[in-house]
C-alpha cells in the first residue's frame, strides 16, 4: 500500500520496525525483496547492490548447509528447494530492475554474474529487460552477446517490440546491414513483421542513400498480392527518402498519392510530410516553393505543428530576418501552439544575430522558468523526483536585465500561451524542458560571442557545467559505462571552443598581432611580486588616508589642510619634471646606459630601500594623518603604485549576486585559467583546438604560472614516437597532452611579449642608473656619467624637494625593475618549455630560440 501510494519512507520505516521487533524470525530473502521494492528509484542503485550481496551470501550459506551429501539433499522436499530458488530469482530480478531504472549497466552485469554464480537461470522477462537496458544505453555489443546466448543456447526468439527497438538502434548508428540482418532473422524465426519493422528498414536504407532500395520495398507492399498494405508512416518515409536524395518532384508526387489514397480525414493527416517538403525546398534554395507548400497546408485544412513553425523560423533566423521570424512566431501562438525548447533556441539565435542581447537573455530566462514549471508538474505527477538525476536540476536564470526596459521587439503574447488540444503534444513539450538540452546554453554562448560579452559568456559556461557536468552521461547519446567513466559530451567540445574564442577576441589578441606596438597596450605595468605587497600596501594606505583626510574641512585645522594640499601639488609638479628630464637623458645618453646596464650591480629584494610613506611632504601639524590603518581595500592608479598582479582566486570578480564583473584582460584570463584547471580535474577531453585558443589568452592575460603548469603537462617532442616502450609508458602516465601543435600566431605572440618585457625592463634599469648617478655626487658612477653625458648639467644644483622626489623615483624604478625581471624569467621558462614540447615551423622555432637566448643574457 505504501509503495503504491509513493510513500517509500513510510514503507522503509515499517520494514525497519519489523526487523527490530521480530529479528531473525523474518526471512532474510523476503526482507531483502521488500527492501528492493522500496529501493527501486534511480538514485538508489547502490543500496540495491548491497542488498543483492546480502541475498547472495544468504543463498550460498543455505546451499552449503544443505549440500552435506546426496542423502541430505535427497531428503530435502522438492517444493522447499524450488521455493528457495524462486525466492532468490525474485530478488535478483528486482535488483536488475532497479539497476535498469538507474541506467547503471555495470550493476546489471554484476547481478547477471551473481545469478550465474548461483546457477540461477533468469526468466525471459528479465532477459527482455536486460536487453532493453543495453539498447537504451547504446551498448550494442552487450546486446549482441545476450541475444546470441538466447538464440543459440536457449533457443528463445526475441519479441516483436524488442526487434523494433534493436532495429531502431542499428538504424540510428547507420548500420544498414545490421538492420537488414535483424529483419531477416525475424522472418526466419516464423514471425510476421509489422508496419513498424518495415518502416525502420525503409528508413535505414533511405538515411544512408539507398533510396531506390527503400522505395522498392514500399512498392512491393503496394502490390495487390501483398499481405501487408503500407500505412501512413511508410508513405511518409518514401517522401522523406526522395527529399533526402534531392528529388523534389517525386517527393511531391508521393505526397499527392498519399492525399488521394489515405482513408484519414484531412484534419487528421499529420503535418510531417509537408514539413519534409518545406525542409527540402529550403535546403535547395527554393524559398518561394517552401512558402507555397506551407500555404497549401492551410488550403487543404491540414493544421501545421510546432515543427512546421520551427522550420520556417529557423530559415528566417539564418537569413537574419528578425521581422519575419517574429511574424511566424506570433502566428504559431495565434493558432494555439505553445513554443517548446527548439522554438526558444531559435528565438535566442535570431535576437543574437540582430544584436538584441537583452531580448535573447529574456528568452533564456523564460526557458529557465519553463523548466521549473515542468519539474514541478512532474514532481506532482510522480514522473520524476527532484533528486533523480544531477543533469535534471533547474538551471539558474541569468540574473541580468535587458538593455531596453520597454522591449518593443518582444511579443506581448509571451505569457498568454494556450494549452494545445492534444495531451500527447503537451507532454512532449513539457518533457523537452524537463531534461533541458544543452543547445540552449550553446546558443547563448554564440550570442555573447557575436556581441563581444566575454564575462557573460564565462557565466553561461559556469551554468552549463553546473547543469551538465563533464563526468555525467551525455544526455543526447548516452553511454554504456557512463556511470563509472569520465565522459565528455559532444556538446562540451564546441562550446568550450566557442568560449575560448570569445575570450581571445575580447582580450584583443588580434590587436596585439596587428602592430608591434599593440603589445604595450597590455604590457605597460609590471606584475609586482608578493614580497612587494607589505611595502606597497603601506604606501597605498598612507596615500589613501592622506587624501581622505585632506577632503575633510575642519575649522580648527583649515590652515594645515591648505598647507598639506599645497605640498602635494608641489610634489606632483616635481615628479612630472623629473620624469621628463630622465626621459630626455635616456634619449641623449643611451650609449652610456647601454654600457652600464650590464655592469651595474643587480638590485635585490633584500637590499631594497622601500619607499613606504609620505612623511617628508607633510607639515608637522598633519603628521597624525599618516597613522597606519588596517584597511586593505585599496585601489590606486598613480605613477607610484600600479595594481598588483591578479591572483588565481577570482572571488573579487564576482558581485554580491554571483555575476561576473567586467574587468581587464588579466581578470578574464584568470577566470579562464581556473575553469581550465577544473576541466582537467573532471577529465575533460581537451584537444589541440582548445590549446591553440587557451595559450594566447594566458599570454596576453599574463597568467604565466598557469601557462607554465600547462606546458609542463605536455609530452616533450623527444618522447613522441619513441621506440623505447618503457619510456613511452612512463610518458603516458606523466603527461596529459601529446603531440601539441598550435598556430604560428601563438609563437609570434610569445616573441612579441618577451621583447616588450625585455624593453620595459631595460628602460626601468636605465632610469635607475641615471637617478643613482645624479643623486650620489661623490660616486664613481656620477663622475663617469659627467664625463660621457651628452645632455649635460650633471652637477646642476637641486633643491631638497627635488632630491627627495629623485630618491623616491629611484626606489619606484627599482621596484619595477625587479618585477619586470621576474616576469621576463617566467617568459624565459615558458620559452624553454615551448621549444621542448610544442611542434612548430622551423622559422618560428628559430625566432623563439633567438629571443629566448637574448632574454637569458639580460637575466644573467
JSON list of N, CA and C in Angstrom, two decimals, residues 167-208:
[
{"chain": "A", "resi": 167, "resn": "UNK", "atom": "N", "xyz": [16.27, -2.81, -34.14]},
{"chain": "A", "resi": 167, "resn": "UNK", "atom": "CA", "xyz": [16.41, -2.22, -35.47]},
{"chain": "A", "resi": 167, "resn": "UNK", "atom": "C", "xyz": [16.53, -0.70, -35.39]},
{"chain": "A", "resi": 168, "resn": "UNK", "atom": "N", "xyz": [15.82, -0.08, -34.45]},
{"chain": "A", "resi": 168, "resn": "UNK", "atom": "CA", "xyz": [15.93, 1.37, -34.31]},
{"chain": "A", "resi": 168, "resn": "UNK", "atom": "C", "xyz": [17.33, 1.78, -33.87]},
{"chain": "A", "resi": 169, "resn": "UNK", "atom": "N", "xyz": [17.90, 1.05, -32.95]},
{"chain": "A", "resi": 169, "resn": "UNK", "atom": "CA", "xyz": [19.27, 1.36, -32.50]},
{"chain": "A", "resi": 169, "resn": "UNK", "atom": "C", "xyz": [20.26, 1.20, -33.64]},
{"chain": "A", "resi": 170, "resn": "UNK", "atom": "N", "xyz": [20.13, 0.12, -34.42]},
{"chain": "A", "resi": 170, "resn": "UNK", "atom": "CA", "xyz": [21.03, -0.08, -35.57]},
{"chain": "A", "resi": 170, "resn": "UNK", "atom": "C", "xyz": [20.83, 1.01, -36.62]},
{"chain": "A", "resi": 171, "resn": "UNK", "atom": "N", "xyz": [19.57, 1.41, -36.84]},
{"chain": "A", "resi": 171, "resn": "UNK", "atom": "CA", "xyz": [19.31, 2.49, -37.80]},
{"chain": "A", "resi": 171, "resn": "UNK", "atom": "C", "xyz": [19.96, 3.80, -37.35]},
{"chain": "A", "resi": 172, "resn": "UNK", "atom": "N", "xyz": [19.86, 4.10, -36.06]},
{"chain": "A", "resi": 172, "resn": "UNK", "atom": "CA", "xyz": [20.47, 5.34, -35.56]},
{"chain": "A", "resi": 172, "resn": "UNK", "atom": "C", "xyz": [21.99, 5.32, -35.68]},
{"chain": "A", "resi": 173, "resn": "UNK", "atom": "N", "xyz": [22.59, 4.13, -35.66]},
{"chain": "A", "resi": 173, "resn": "UNK", "atom": "CA", "xyz": [24.04, 4.01, -35.83]},
{"chain": "A", "resi": 173, "resn": "UNK", "atom": "C", "xyz": [24.44, 3.93, -37.31]},
{"chain": "A", "resi": 174, "resn": "UNK", "atom": "N", "xyz": [23.46, 3.95, -38.23]},
{"chain": "A", "resi": 174, "resn": "UNK", "atom": "CA", "xyz": [23.78, 3.88, -39.65]},
{"chain": "A", "resi": 174, "resn": "UNK", "atom": "C", "xyz": [24.17, 2.50, -40.13]},
{"chain": "A", "resi": 175, "resn": "UNK", "atom": "N", "xyz": [23.81, 1.47, -39.39]},
{"chain": "A", "resi": 175, "resn": "UNK", "atom": "CA", "xyz": [24.18, 0.09, -39.74]},
{"chain": "A", "resi": 175, "resn": "UNK", "atom": "C", "xyz": [23.05, -0.52, -40.57]},
{"chain": "A", "resi": 176, "resn": "UNK", "atom": "N", "xyz": [23.09, -0.30, -41.91]},
{"chain": "A", "resi": 176, "resn": "UNK", "atom": "CA", "xyz": [22.05, -0.81, -42.78]},
{"chain": "A", "resi": 176, "resn": "UNK", "atom": "C", "xyz": [22.08, -2.33, -42.83]},
{"chain": "A", "resi": 177, "resn": "UNK", "atom": "N", "xyz": [23.30, -2.89, -42.88]},
{"chain": "A", "resi": 177, "resn": "UNK", "atom": "CA", "xyz": [23.43, -4.34, -42.93]},
{"chain": "A", "resi": 177, "resn": "UNK", "atom": "C", "xyz": [22.86, -4.98, -41.67]},
{"chain": "A", "resi": 178, "resn": "UNK", "atom": "N", "xyz": [23.11, -4.37, -40.53]},
{"chain": "A", "resi": 178, "resn": "UNK", "atom": "CA", "xyz": [22.57, -4.90, -39.29]},
{"chain": "A", "resi": 178, "resn": "UNK", "atom": "C", "xyz": [21.06, -4.85, -39.24]},
{"chain": "A", "resi": 179, "resn": "UNK", "atom": "N", "xyz": [20.47, -3.75, -39.74]},
{"chain": "A", "resi": 179, "resn": "UNK", "atom": "CA", "xyz": [19.00, -3.65, -39.76]},
{"chain": "A", "resi": 179, "resn": "UNK", "atom": "C", "xyz": [18.41, -4.73, -40.66]},
{"chain": "A", "resi": 180, "resn": "UNK", "atom": "N", "xyz": [19.02, -4.94, -41.83]},
{"chain": "A", "resi": 180, "resn": "UNK", "atom": "CA", "xyz": [18.52, -5.97, -42.74]},
{"chain": "A", "resi": 180, "resn": "UNK", "atom": "C", "xyz": [18.68, -7.37, -42.13]},
{"chain": "A", "resi": 181, "resn": "UNK", "atom": "N", "xyz": [19.79, -7.61, -41.42]},
{"chain": "A", "resi": 181, "resn": "UNK", "atom": "CA", "xyz": [20.01, -8.91, -40.79]},
{"chain": "A", "resi": 181, "resn": "UNK", "atom": "C", "xyz": [18.97, -9.16, -39.69]},
{"chain": "A", "resi": 182, "resn": "UNK", "atom": "N", "xyz": [18.66, -8.14, -38.89]},
{"chain": "A", "resi": 182, "resn": "UNK", "atom": "CA", "xyz": [17.64, -8.30, -37.86]},
{"chain": "A", "resi": 182, "resn": "UNK", "atom": "C", "xyz": [16.28, -8.57, -38.47]},
{"chain": "A", "resi": 183, "resn": "UNK", "atom": "N", "xyz": [15.97, -7.87, -39.58]},
{"chain": "A", "resi": 183, "resn": "UNK", "atom": "CA", "xyz": [14.70, -8.10, -40.26]},
{"chain": "A", "resi": 183, "resn": "UNK", "atom": "C", "xyz": [14.62, -9.50, -40.82]},
{"chain": "A", "resi": 184, "resn": "UNK", "atom": "N", "xyz": [15.70, -9.99, -41.43]},
{"chain": "A", "resi": 184, "resn": "UNK", "atom": "CA", "xyz": [15.73, -11.34, -41.98]},
{"chain": "A", "resi": 184, "resn": "UNK", "atom": "C", "xyz": [15.58, -12.39, -40.88]},
{"chain": "A", "resi": 185, "resn": "UNK", "atom": "N", "xyz": [16.23, -12.16, -39.74]},
{"chain": "A", "resi": 185, "resn": "UNK", "atom": "CA", "xyz": [16.12, -13.10, -38.62]},
{"chain": "A", "resi": 185, "resn": "UNK", "atom": "C", "xyz": [14.69, -13.18, -38.12]},
{"chain": "A", "resi": 186, "resn": "UNK", "atom": "N", "xyz": [14.04, -12.05, -38.06]},
{"chain": "A", "resi": 186, "resn": "UNK", "atom": "CA", "xyz": [12.64, -12.03, -37.62]},
{"chain": "A", "resi": 186, "resn": "UNK", "atom": "C", "xyz": [11.78, -12.91, -38.52]},
{"chain": "A", "resi": 187, "resn": "UNK", "atom": "N", "xyz": [12.00, -12.85, -39.84]},
{"chain": "A", "resi": 187, "resn": "UNK", "atom": "CA", "xyz": [11.20, -13.65, -40.77]},
{"chain": "A", "resi": 187, "resn": "UNK", "atom": "C", "xyz": [11.58, -15.13, -40.69]},
{"chain": "A", "resi": 188, "resn": "UNK", "atom": "N", "xyz": [12.89, -15.41, -40.55]},
{"chain": "A", "resi": 188, "resn": "UNK", "atom": "CA", "xyz": [13.34, -16.80, -40.49]},
{"chain": "A", "resi": 188, "resn": "UNK", "atom": "C", "xyz": [12.77, -17.53, -39.29]},
{"chain": "A", "resi": 189, "resn": "UNK", "atom": "N", "xyz": [12.57, -16.83, -38.18]},
{"chain": "A", "resi": 189, "resn": "UNK", "atom": "CA", "xyz": [12.03, -17.47, -36.98]},
{"chain": "A", "resi": 189, "resn": "UNK", "atom": "C", "xyz": [10.51, -17.60, -37.02]},
{"chain": "A", "resi": 190, "resn": "UNK", "atom": "N", "xyz": [9.92, -17.29, -38.18]},
{"chain": "A", "resi": 190, "resn": "UNK", "atom": "CA", "xyz": [8.50, -17.52, -38.35]},
{"chain": "A", "resi": 190, "resn": "UNK", "atom": "C", "xyz": [7.61, -16.41, -37.84]},
{"chain": "A", "resi": 191, "resn": "UNK", "atom": "N", "xyz": [8.16, -15.23, -37.53]},
{"chain": "A", "resi": 191, "resn": "UNK", "atom": "CA", "xyz": [7.33, -14.13, -37.05]},
{"chain": "A", "resi": 191, "resn": "UNK", "atom": "C", "xyz": [6.96, -13.22, -38.22]},
{"chain": "A", "resi": 192, "resn": "UNK", "atom": "N", "xyz": [5.86, -12.54, -38.10]},
{"chain": "A", "resi": 192, "resn": "UNK", "atom": "CA", "xyz": [5.37, -11.67, -39.17]},
{"chain": "A", "resi": 192, "resn": "UNK", "atom": "C", "xyz": [5.73, -10.23, -38.84]},
{"chain": "A", "resi": 193, "resn": "UNK", "atom": "N", "xyz": [6.53, -9.57, -39.69]},
{"chain": "A", "resi": 193, "resn": "UNK", "atom": "CA", "xyz": [6.91, -8.18, -39.40]},
{"chain": "A", "resi": 193, "resn": "UNK", "atom": "C", "xyz": [5.70, -7.25, -39.50]},
{"chain": "A", "resi": 194, "resn": "UNK", "atom": "N", "xyz": [5.74, -6.22, -38.72]},
{"chain": "A", "resi": 194, "resn": "UNK", "atom": "CA", "xyz": [4.65, -5.24, -38.68]},
{"chain": "A", "resi": 194, "resn": "UNK", "atom": "C", "xyz": [5.04, -4.00, -39.49]},
{"chain": "A", "resi": 195, "resn": "UNK", "atom": "N", "xyz": [4.12, -3.04, -39.52]},
{"chain": "A", "resi": 195, "resn": "UNK", "atom": "CA", "xyz": [4.42, -1.76, -40.18]},
{"chain": "A", "resi": 195, "resn": "UNK", "atom": "C", "xyz": [5.67, -1.12, -39.59]},
{"chain": "A", "resi": 196, "resn": "UNK", "atom": "N", "xyz": [5.85, -1.22, -38.27]},
{"chain": "A", "resi": 196, "resn": "UNK", "atom": "CA", "xyz": [6.98, -0.60, -37.62]},
{"chain": "A", "resi": 196, "resn": "UNK", "atom": "C", "xyz": [8.30, -1.19, -38.11]},
{"chain": "A", "resi": 197, "resn": "UNK", "atom": "N", "xyz": [8.35, -2.50, -38.31]},
{"chain": "A", "resi": 197, "resn": "UNK", "atom": "CA", "xyz": [9.59, -3.12, -38.77]},
{"chain": "A", "resi": 197, "resn": "UNK", "atom": "C", "xyz": [9.90, -2.70, -40.20]},
{"chain": "A", "resi": 198, "resn": "UNK", "atom": "N", "xyz": [8.91, -2.70, -41.06]},
{"chain": "A", "resi": 198, "resn": "UNK", "atom": "CA", "xyz": [9.13, -2.23, -42.44]},
{"chain": "A", "resi": 198, "resn": "UNK", "atom": "C", "xyz": [9.55, -0.76, -42.46]},
{"chain": "A", "resi": 199, "resn": "UNK", "atom": "N", "xyz": [8.95, 0.03, -41.60]},
{"chain": "A", "resi": 199, "resn": "UNK", "atom": "CA", "xyz": [9.30, 1.45, -41.55]},
{"chain": "A", "resi": 199, "resn": "UNK", "atom": "C", "xyz": [10.76, 1.65, -41.17]},
{"chain": "A", "resi": 200, "resn": "UNK", "atom": "N", "xyz": [11.23, 0.91, -40.17]},
{"chain": "A", "resi": 200, "resn": "UNK", "atom": "CA", "xyz": [12.63, 1.04, -39.76]},
{"chain": "A", "resi": 200, "resn": "UNK", "atom": "C", "xyz": [13.56, 0.57, -40.85]},
{"chain": "A", "resi": 201, "resn": "UNK", "atom": "N", "xyz": [13.19, -0.47, -41.57]},
{"chain": "A", "resi": 201, "resn": "UNK", "atom": "CA", "xyz": [14.02, -0.96, -42.67]},
{"chain": "A", "resi": 201, "resn": "UNK", "atom": "C", "xyz": [14.09, 0.07, -43.80]},
{"chain": "A", "resi": 202, "resn": "UNK", "atom": "N", "xyz": [12.96, 0.64, -44.16]},
{"chain": "A", "resi": 202, "resn": "UNK", "atom": "CA", "xyz": [12.94, 1.66, -45.21]},
{"chain": "A", "resi": 202, "resn": "UNK", "atom": "C", "xyz": [13.74, 2.89, -44.80]},
{"chain": "A", "resi": 203, "resn": "UNK", "atom": "N", "xyz": [13.60, 3.33, -43.58]},
{"chain": "A", "resi": 203, "resn": "UNK", "atom": "CA", "xyz": [14.35, 4.50, -43.12]},
{"chain": "A", "resi": 203, "resn": "UNK", "atom": "C", "xyz": [15.85, 4.23, -43.09]},
{"chain": "A", "resi": 204, "resn": "UNK", "atom": "N", "xyz": [16.24, 3.03, -42.71]},
{"chain": "A", "resi": 204, "resn": "UNK", "atom": "CA", "xyz": [17.67, 2.70, -42.69]},
{"chain": "A", "resi": 204, "resn": "UNK", "atom": "C", "xyz": [18.27, 2.82, -44.09]},
{"chain": "A", "resi": 205, "resn": "UNK", "atom": "N", "xyz": [17.57, 2.30, -45.10]},
{"chain": "A", "resi": 205, "resn": "UNK", "atom": "CA", "xyz": [18.08, 2.43, -46.47]},
{"chain": "A", "resi": 205, "resn": "UNK", "atom": "C", "xyz": [18.05, 3.88, -46.94]},
{"chain": "A", "resi": 206, "resn": "UNK", "atom": "N", "xyz": [16.96, 4.59, -46.63]},
{"chain": "A", "resi": 206, "resn": "UNK", "atom": "CA", "xyz": [16.81, 5.97, -47.11]},
{"chain": "A", "resi": 206, "resn": "UNK", "atom": "C", "xyz": [17.85, 6.89, -46.48]},
{"chain": "A", "resi": 207, "resn": "UNK", "atom": "N", "xyz": [18.10, 6.74, -45.17]},
{"chain": "A", "resi": 207, "resn": "UNK", "atom": "CA", "xyz": [19.03, 7.63, -44.49]},
{"chain": "A", "resi": 207, "resn": "UNK", "atom": "C", "xyz": [20.47, 7.44, -44.97]},
{"chain": "A", "resi": 208, "resn": "UNK", "atom": "N", "xyz": [20.77, 6.29, -45.54]},
{"chain": "A", "resi": 208, "resn": "UNK", "atom": "CA", "xyz": [22.14, 6.02, -45.97]},
{"chain": "A", "resi": 208, "resn": "UNK", "atom": "C", "xyz": [22.31, 6.08, -47.49]}
]
